[in-house]
Amino acid sequence: MAIITNIISAIGNNNSIYPLLVRDCGIEVPTKVYKTYNQNKQDKEIAYLATRERIIDEYSTSAVWLGGIPLIDKISNYFIKKRGFNPDVNIKLYNEENGVQGLKYNIEKFRNIKGAEEAVKDLEYVLENQAKYKKLQGNKFIAAMAVPIALMGFVIPKAVFAMTAKTRAKKEALQKQQNIQQNLSEKNVSFSGNNIFDKFSLKNPQKITFKGSFAGAVCNLRTVDKMAITDGGYAVGRVITARKKNERIDLGFKMLGMMYLNFVAPKQLEKLLNKISKSVFKLDVNLDPQILADNRLKAQVLNGTFKIPATNSAKDLLEFVDNAENSSSLFVEYAKKFRKLSFINDNIRDPRAYVDVEDLGKFRDNLAKFAETIKDLSKKTIDPAKENSAEKLVTKYISKAKAAKTFNILANVAISSYLLACVLPDAQFAFRKLVTGSKLEPGLIQDDKK
């Protein structure tokens, strides 16, 4: 049961790659492949080429999209370490936030804390060599963005288009060769006896040409249109590298829809579903399923031992976290688990890491509201004669909240996946029909088929 809860938790985090992985590789791509074939099946050649292009394009792009940035990040960190810097030092710490965090502030705050010596040295070295470190981190960012964008936006589509062009060229060359053989057969040309001299004598001259030969076909291979490569993202690259004007428009519509449905819609859906759970079912579902499944939270709230920062202010948050007495608290444990805080060891916050105090404050508020709800429920009794009736009421509420949160996560993935895999392609096909007058892939329609 814990494994299932962990999986639900992972795919419910819209700030991580896991929901994208599930939607992209597990649902969206296979559905798109099927829909692409179905949309083009009236033309067998285009259906085959379009489906092959979709399979290669989608899965190679997904590999770069989901794995490229982490890989480049690791490679960049290796070179940064070679220059003597620790890449864990967050560049945001150059901006000193008075009384909260910053390079100078963190150096002074953690200087005399046992166990933080190496981290302080890292901060001091970065502070002394600001220009070099900023340049290295800037190059790391550019590489992490530029390389995947170049691969996804330019290299992959060009390679796919070239593969299609090569397939068509081979087919055309074979067809021309078959036509030559058929023409020769119909004219009864023979290379035995005197027949050949009768056909190609001065009395009956024939024009001998090699236009239909394999050499001629190779010389006339069609190449993918060369388009200017400009700075831009994956979507811009795809539009730029498109083969035709109609394909450009078609891809532009698709890429805009994908960006919205991948990065904006899931978060909007999450807020909407949580709001519905709150207003209709009176359930607080802002916490992660893993927290809701942790019985320690309920027990500590009911027995009054649950510790949390006094307010969501940066000062209160970091004072609570940096107090060694709170290092084993559930608040700190959860904050570590969901990567809102980074620690050197169990009780020292890593001064090289930047703390998003706004996000940490929201996390604190969600825990505080849930704890308050549990307290209010614990004061109610259904039947005073029954033992633990208040605890049972709390347990039932938490169980319902966890079920509702799980449903919301799965519904979010299902709805956003359906929008990406089914609604967007259908909308794209309808848009394509309106603009081009054809259901077929605009990049694969040849001039004589328009």
mmCIF file of C-alpha atoms in Angstrom, residues 78-303:
data_model
loop_
_atom_site.group_PDB
_atom_site.id
_atom_site.type_symbol
_atom_site.label_atom_id
_atom_site.label_comp_id
_atom_site.label_asym_id
_atom_site.label_seq_id
_atom_site.Cartn_x
_atom_site.Cartn_y
_atom_site.Cartn_z
ATOM 1 C CA TYR A 78 31.847 17.805 -13.196
ATOM 2 C CA PHE A 79 33.660 20.643 -15.010
ATOM 3 C CA ILE A 80 32.654 23.170 -12.339
ATOM 4 C CA LYS A 81 34.204 20.924 -9.671
ATOM 5 C CA LYS A 82 37.376 20.682 -11.788
ATOM 6 C CA ARG A 83 37.657 24.472 -11.456
ATOM 7 C CA GLY A 84 37.623 24.171 -7.678
ATOM 8 C CA PHE A 85 34.022 25.228 -7.071
ATOM 9 C CA ASN A 86 31.188 23.310 -5.450
ATOM 10 C CA PRO A 87 28.242 23.465 -7.902
ATOM 11 C CA ASP A 88 25.835 23.003 -4.979
ATOM 12 C CA VAL A 89 26.257 26.686 -4.105
ATOM 13 C CA ASN A 90 23.060 28.291 -5.384
ATOM 14 C CA ILE A 91 23.727 31.384 -7.471
ATOM 15 C CA LYS A 92 20.620 33.054 -6.001
ATOM 16 C CA LEU A 93 22.574 33.513 -2.766
ATOM 17 C CA TYR A 94 24.485 36.374 -4.413
ATOM 18 C CA ASN A 95 21.360 38.415 -3.721
ATOM 19 C CA GLU A 96 21.508 39.091 -0.002
ATOM 20 C CA GLU A 97 18.110 38.853 1.676
ATOM 21 C CA ASN A 98 18.548 40.844 4.872
ATOM 22 C CA GLY A 99 18.164 38.708 7.950
ATOM 23 C CA VAL A 100 17.199 35.648 5.912
ATOM 24 C CA GLN A 101 19.900 34.289 3.605
ATOM 25 C CA GLY A 102 22.691 35.180 1.188
ATOM 26 C CA LEU A 103 26.373 34.336 0.704
ATOM 27 C CA LYS A 104 27.706 36.751 3.313
ATOM 28 C CA TYR A 105 24.801 36.162 5.688
ATOM 29 C CA ASN A 106 25.103 32.357 5.504
ATOM 30 C CA ILE A 107 28.896 32.474 5.950
ATOM 31 C CA GLU A 108 28.547 34.418 9.174
ATOM 32 C CA LYS A 109 25.582 32.391 10.421
ATOM 33 C CA PHE A 110 27.148 28.958 9.867
ATOM 34 C CA ARG A 111 30.822 29.837 10.415
ATOM 35 C CA ASN A 112 31.027 28.425 13.948
ATOM 36 C CA ILE A 113 28.625 25.507 13.510
ATOM 37 C CA LYS A 114 30.380 22.171 13.796
ATOM 38 C CA GLY A 115 29.802 20.083 10.665
ATOM 39 C CA ALA A 116 29.296 23.093 8.376
ATOM 40 C CA GLU A 117 32.990 23.946 7.938
ATOM 41 C CA GLU A 118 33.327 22.608 4.374
ATOM 42 C CA ALA A 119 30.113 24.260 3.263
ATOM 43 C CA VAL A 120 31.306 27.620 4.621
ATOM 44 C CA LYS A 121 34.616 27.231 2.735
ATOM 45 C CA ASP A 122 32.654 26.578 -0.461
ATOM 46 C CA LEU A 123 30.657 29.756 0.115
ATOM 47 C CA GLU A 124 33.789 31.817 0.809
ATOM 48 C CA TYR A 125 35.509 30.585 -2.368
ATOM 49 C CA VAL A 126 32.456 31.429 -4.455
ATOM 50 C CA LEU A 127 32.240 34.861 -2.822
ATOM 51 C CA GLU A 128 35.918 35.556 -3.606
ATOM 52 C CA ASN A 129 35.582 34.424 -7.247
ATOM 53 C CA GLN A 130 32.175 35.775 -8.186
ATOM 54 C CA ALA A 131 32.916 36.507 -11.861
ATOM 55 C CA LYS A 132 34.301 33.029 -12.573
ATOM 56 C CA TYR A 133 31.525 31.192 -10.753
ATOM 57 C CA LYS A 134 28.749 33.248 -12.331
ATOM 58 C CA LYS A 135 30.250 32.585 -15.765
ATOM 59 C CA LEU A 136 30.469 28.842 -15.098
ATOM 60 C CA GLN A 137 26.885 28.691 -13.843
ATOM 61 C CA GLY A 138 25.746 30.811 -16.790
ATOM 62 C CA ASN A 139 27.439 28.465 -19.255
ATOM 63 C CA LYS A 140 25.854 25.505 -17.442
ATOM 64 C CA PHE A 141 22.410 27.051 -17.851
ATOM 65 C CA ILE A 142 22.968 27.841 -21.526
ATOM 66 C CA ALA A 143 24.210 24.307 -22.226
ATOM 67 C CA ALA A 144 21.298 22.731 -20.352
ATOM 68 C CA MET A 145 18.856 24.754 -22.436
ATOM 69 C CA ALA A 146 20.578 25.074 -25.810
ATOM 70 C CA VAL A 147 21.644 21.453 -26.373
ATOM 71 C CA PRO A 148 18.202 19.841 -25.779
ATOM 72 C CA ILE A 149 16.484 22.639 -27.746
ATOM 73 C CA ALA A 150 18.884 22.151 -30.674
ATOM 74 C CA LEU A 151 18.346 18.383 -30.625
ATOM 75 C CA MET A 152 14.561 18.502 -30.223
ATOM 76 C CA GLY A 153 13.890 21.543 -32.343
ATOM 77 C CA PHE A 154 16.328 21.096 -35.213
ATOM 78 C CA VAL A 155 18.406 17.890 -35.319
ATOM 79 C CA ILE A 156 15.662 15.308 -34.687
ATOM 80 C CA PRO A 157 13.093 16.738 -37.137
ATOM 81 C CA LYS A 158 15.727 17.194 -39.840
ATOM 82 C CA ALA A 159 16.890 13.593 -39.380
ATOM 83 C CA VAL A 160 13.302 12.312 -39.546
ATOM 84 C CA PHE A 161 12.563 14.381 -42.660
ATOM 85 C CA ALA A 162 15.760 13.143 -44.329
ATOM 86 C CA MET A 163 14.775 9.547 -43.596
ATOM 87 C CA THR A 164 11.402 10.111 -45.256
ATOM 88 C CA ALA A 165 13.032 11.787 -48.263
ATOM 89 C CA LYS A 166 15.446 8.864 -48.646
ATOM 90 C CA THR A 167 12.612 6.315 -48.473
ATOM 91 C CA ARG A 168 10.668 8.178 -51.149
ATOM 92 C CA ALA A 169 13.732 8.575 -53.359
ATOM 93 C CA LYS A 170 14.383 4.819 -53.244
ATOM 94 C CA LYS A 171 10.768 4.112 -54.074
ATOM 95 C CA GLU A 172 10.800 6.563 -56.993
ATOM 96 C CA ALA A 173 14.063 5.118 -58.313
ATOM 97 C CA LEU A 174 12.657 1.592 -58.157
ATOM 98 C CA GLN A 175 9.451 2.709 -59.866
ATOM 99 C CA LYS A 176 11.390 4.378 -62.698
ATOM 100 C CA GLN A 177 13.517 1.262 -63.194
ATOM 101 C CA GLN A 178 10.378 -0.879 -63.359
ATOM 102 C CA ASN A 179 8.862 1.526 -65.902
ATOM 103 C CA ILE A 180 11.977 1.242 -68.092
ATOM 104 C CA GLN A 181 11.852 -2.542 -68.003
ATOM 105 C CA GLN A 182 8.140 -2.492 -68.787
ATOM 106 C CA ASN A 183 8.674 -0.121 -71.764
ATOM 107 C CA LEU A 184 11.471 -2.261 -73.135
ATOM 108 C CA SER A 185 9.332 -5.343 -72.791
ATOM 109 C CA GLU A 186 6.428 -3.673 -74.601
ATOM 110 C CA LYS A 187 8.725 -2.594 -77.454
ATOM 111 C CA ASN A 188 10.019 -6.180 -77.691
ATOM 112 C CA VAL A 189 13.647 -5.132 -77.423
ATOM 113 C CA SER A 190 16.008 -8.109 -77.549
ATOM 114 C CA PHE A 191 19.731 -8.362 -77.192
ATOM 115 C CA SER A 192 20.019 -11.537 -79.263
ATOM 116 C CA GLY A 193 20.034 -12.085 -83.032
ATOM 117 C CA ASN A 194 19.686 -9.078 -85.370
ATOM 118 C CA ASN A 195 16.706 -7.484 -83.556
ATOM 119 C CA ILE A 196 18.806 -4.957 -81.688
ATOM 120 C CA PHE A 197 20.440 -3.736 -84.922
ATOM 121 C CA ASP A 198 17.053 -3.339 -86.526
ATOM 122 C CA LYS A 199 15.842 -1.219 -83.641
ATOM 123 C CA PHE A 200 18.946 0.971 -83.368
ATOM 124 C CA SER A 201 20.116 1.297 -86.951
ATOM 125 C CA LEU A 202 20.601 4.487 -88.950
ATOM 126 C CA LYS A 203 17.336 3.675 -90.719
ATOM 127 C CA ASN A 204 15.410 3.569 -87.473
ATOM 128 C CA PRO A 205 17.298 5.782 -84.926
ATOM 129 C CA GLN A 206 16.299 5.797 -81.278
ATOM 130 C CA LYS A 207 17.289 8.299 -78.576
ATOM 131 C CA ILE A 208 19.217 6.500 -75.876
ATOM 132 C CA THR A 209 18.874 8.274 -72.496
ATOM 133 C CA PHE A 210 19.763 7.490 -68.892
ATOM 134 C CA LYS A 211 17.111 9.682 -67.250
ATOM 135 C CA GLY A 212 15.338 6.636 -65.913
ATOM 136 C CA SER A 213 18.427 4.966 -64.533
ATOM 137 C CA PHE A 214 19.415 4.610 -60.873
ATOM 138 C CA ALA A 215 22.143 7.200 -61.423
ATOM 139 C CA GLY A 216 19.560 9.684 -62.630
ATOM 140 C CA ALA A 217 17.328 8.975 -59.627
ATOM 141 C CA VAL A 218 20.186 9.494 -57.195
ATOM 142 C CA CYS A 219 21.162 12.776 -58.843
ATOM 143 C CA ASN A 220 17.575 14.054 -58.457
ATOM 144 C CA LEU A 221 17.118 13.099 -54.762
ATOM 145 C CA ARG A 222 14.878 15.645 -52.979
ATOM 146 C CA THR A 223 16.420 17.106 -49.849
ATOM 147 C CA VAL A 224 14.644 18.561 -46.869
ATOM 148 C CA ASP A 225 14.210 22.318 -47.134
ATOM 149 C CA LYS A 226 17.057 24.127 -45.447
ATOM 150 C CA MET A 227 15.700 26.607 -42.973
ATOM 151 C CA ALA A 228 17.484 29.266 -41.050
ATOM 152 C CA ILE A 229 18.252 28.216 -37.483
ATOM 153 C CA THR A 230 17.417 31.003 -35.110
ATOM 154 C CA ASP A 231 17.519 31.269 -31.362
ATOM 155 C CA GLY A 232 14.441 29.873 -29.768
ATOM 156 C CA GLY A 233 12.940 26.958 -28.023
ATOM 157 C CA TYR A 234 11.791 23.540 -29.006
ATOM 158 C CA ALA A 235 8.471 24.795 -30.393
ATOM 159 C CA VAL A 236 10.105 27.575 -32.430
ATOM 160 C CA GLY A 237 12.669 25.096 -33.782
ATOM 161 C CA ARG A 238 9.942 22.722 -34.925
ATOM 162 C CA VAL A 239 8.086 25.499 -36.707
ATOM 163 C CA ILE A 240 11.291 26.731 -38.359
ATOM 164 C CA THR A 241 12.355 23.263 -39.542
ATOM 165 C CA ALA A 242 8.936 22.386 -40.978
ATOM 166 C CA ARG A 243 8.948 21.382 -44.651
ATOM 167 C CA LYS A 244 6.102 23.546 -45.913
ATOM 168 C CA LYS A 245 4.029 26.575 -44.959
ATOM 169 C CA ASN A 246 1.002 24.461 -44.054
ATOM 170 C CA GLU A 247 3.140 22.148 -41.935
ATOM 171 C CA ARG A 248 4.521 25.214 -40.157
ATOM 172 C CA ILE A 249 1.035 26.409 -39.295
ATOM 173 C CA ASP A 250 -0.023 22.893 -38.307
ATOM 174 C CA LEU A 251 2.985 22.451 -36.008
ATOM 175 C CA GLY A 252 2.579 25.917 -34.513
ATOM 176 C CA PHE A 253 -0.980 25.075 -33.444
ATOM 177 C CA LYS A 254 0.146 21.734 -32.008
ATOM 178 C CA MET A 255 3.166 23.088 -30.085
ATOM 179 C CA LEU A 256 1.200 25.914 -28.462
ATOM 180 C CA GLY A 257 -1.412 23.407 -27.329
ATOM 181 C CA MET A 258 1.239 21.003 -25.989
ATOM 182 C CA MET A 259 3.015 23.693 -23.966
ATOM 183 C CA TYR A 260 -0.235 24.817 -22.382
ATOM 184 C CA LEU A 261 -1.486 21.299 -21.628
ATOM 185 C CA ASN A 262 1.865 20.096 -20.274
ATOM 186 C CA PHE A 263 2.813 22.976 -18.020
ATOM 187 C CA VAL A 264 -0.209 25.200 -17.324
ATOM 188 C CA ALA A 265 -3.348 23.070 -17.454
ATOM 189 C CA PRO A 266 -2.268 20.430 -14.845
ATOM 190 C CA LYS A 267 -1.667 23.111 -12.203
ATOM 191 C CA GLN A 268 -4.989 24.772 -13.012
ATOM 192 C CA LEU A 269 -6.714 21.393 -12.802
ATOM 193 C CA GLU A 270 -5.040 20.686 -9.470
ATOM 194 C CA LYS A 271 -6.369 23.941 -7.995
ATOM 195 C CA LEU A 272 -9.845 23.323 -9.425
ATOM 196 C CA LEU A 273 -10.082 19.742 -8.123
ATOM 197 C CA ASN A 274 -8.802 20.745 -4.681
ATOM 198 C CA LYS A 275 -11.330 23.580 -4.581
ATOM 199 C CA ILE A 276 -14.160 21.187 -5.463
ATOM 200 C CA SER A 277 -13.064 18.773 -2.723
ATOM 201 C CA LYS A 278 -13.020 21.637 -0.228
ATOM 202 C CA SER A 279 -16.366 23.215 -1.167
ATOM 203 C CA VAL A 280 -18.410 20.087 -1.979
ATOM 204 C CA PHE A 281 -16.970 17.441 0.353
ATOM 205 C CA LYS A 282 -15.533 19.745 3.041
ATOM 206 C CA LEU A 283 -12.158 18.023 2.760
ATOM 207 C CA ASP A 284 -8.721 19.633 3.023
ATOM 208 C CA VAL A 285 -6.662 18.006 0.271
ATOM 209 C CA ASN A 286 -3.686 20.379 -0.026
ATOM 210 C CA LEU A 287 -1.264 17.891 1.511
ATOM 211 C CA ASP A 288 0.564 15.082 -0.260
ATOM 212 C CA PRO A 289 -0.869 11.530 0.041
ATOM 213 C CA GLN A 290 2.320 10.383 1.786
ATOM 214 C CA ILE A 291 1.727 12.921 4.572
ATOM 215 C CA LEU A 292 -1.937 11.986 4.844
ATOM 216 C CA ALA A 293 -0.926 8.319 5.143
ATOM 217 C CA ASP A 294 1.491 9.041 8.005
ATOM 218 C CA ASN A 295 -0.244 8.158 11.278
ATOM 219 C CA ARG A 296 2.386 10.063 13.249
ATOM 220 C CA LEU A 297 0.876 13.384 12.121
ATOM 221 C CA LYS A 298 -2.533 12.477 13.533
ATOM 222 C CA ALA A 299 -1.027 11.151 16.756
ATOM 223 C CA GLN A 300 1.149 14.235 17.357
ATOM 224 C CA VAL A 301 -1.695 16.651 16.642
ATOM 225 C CA LEU A 302 -4.050 14.791 18.998
ATOM 226 C CA ASN A 303 -1.535 14.548 21.845
#
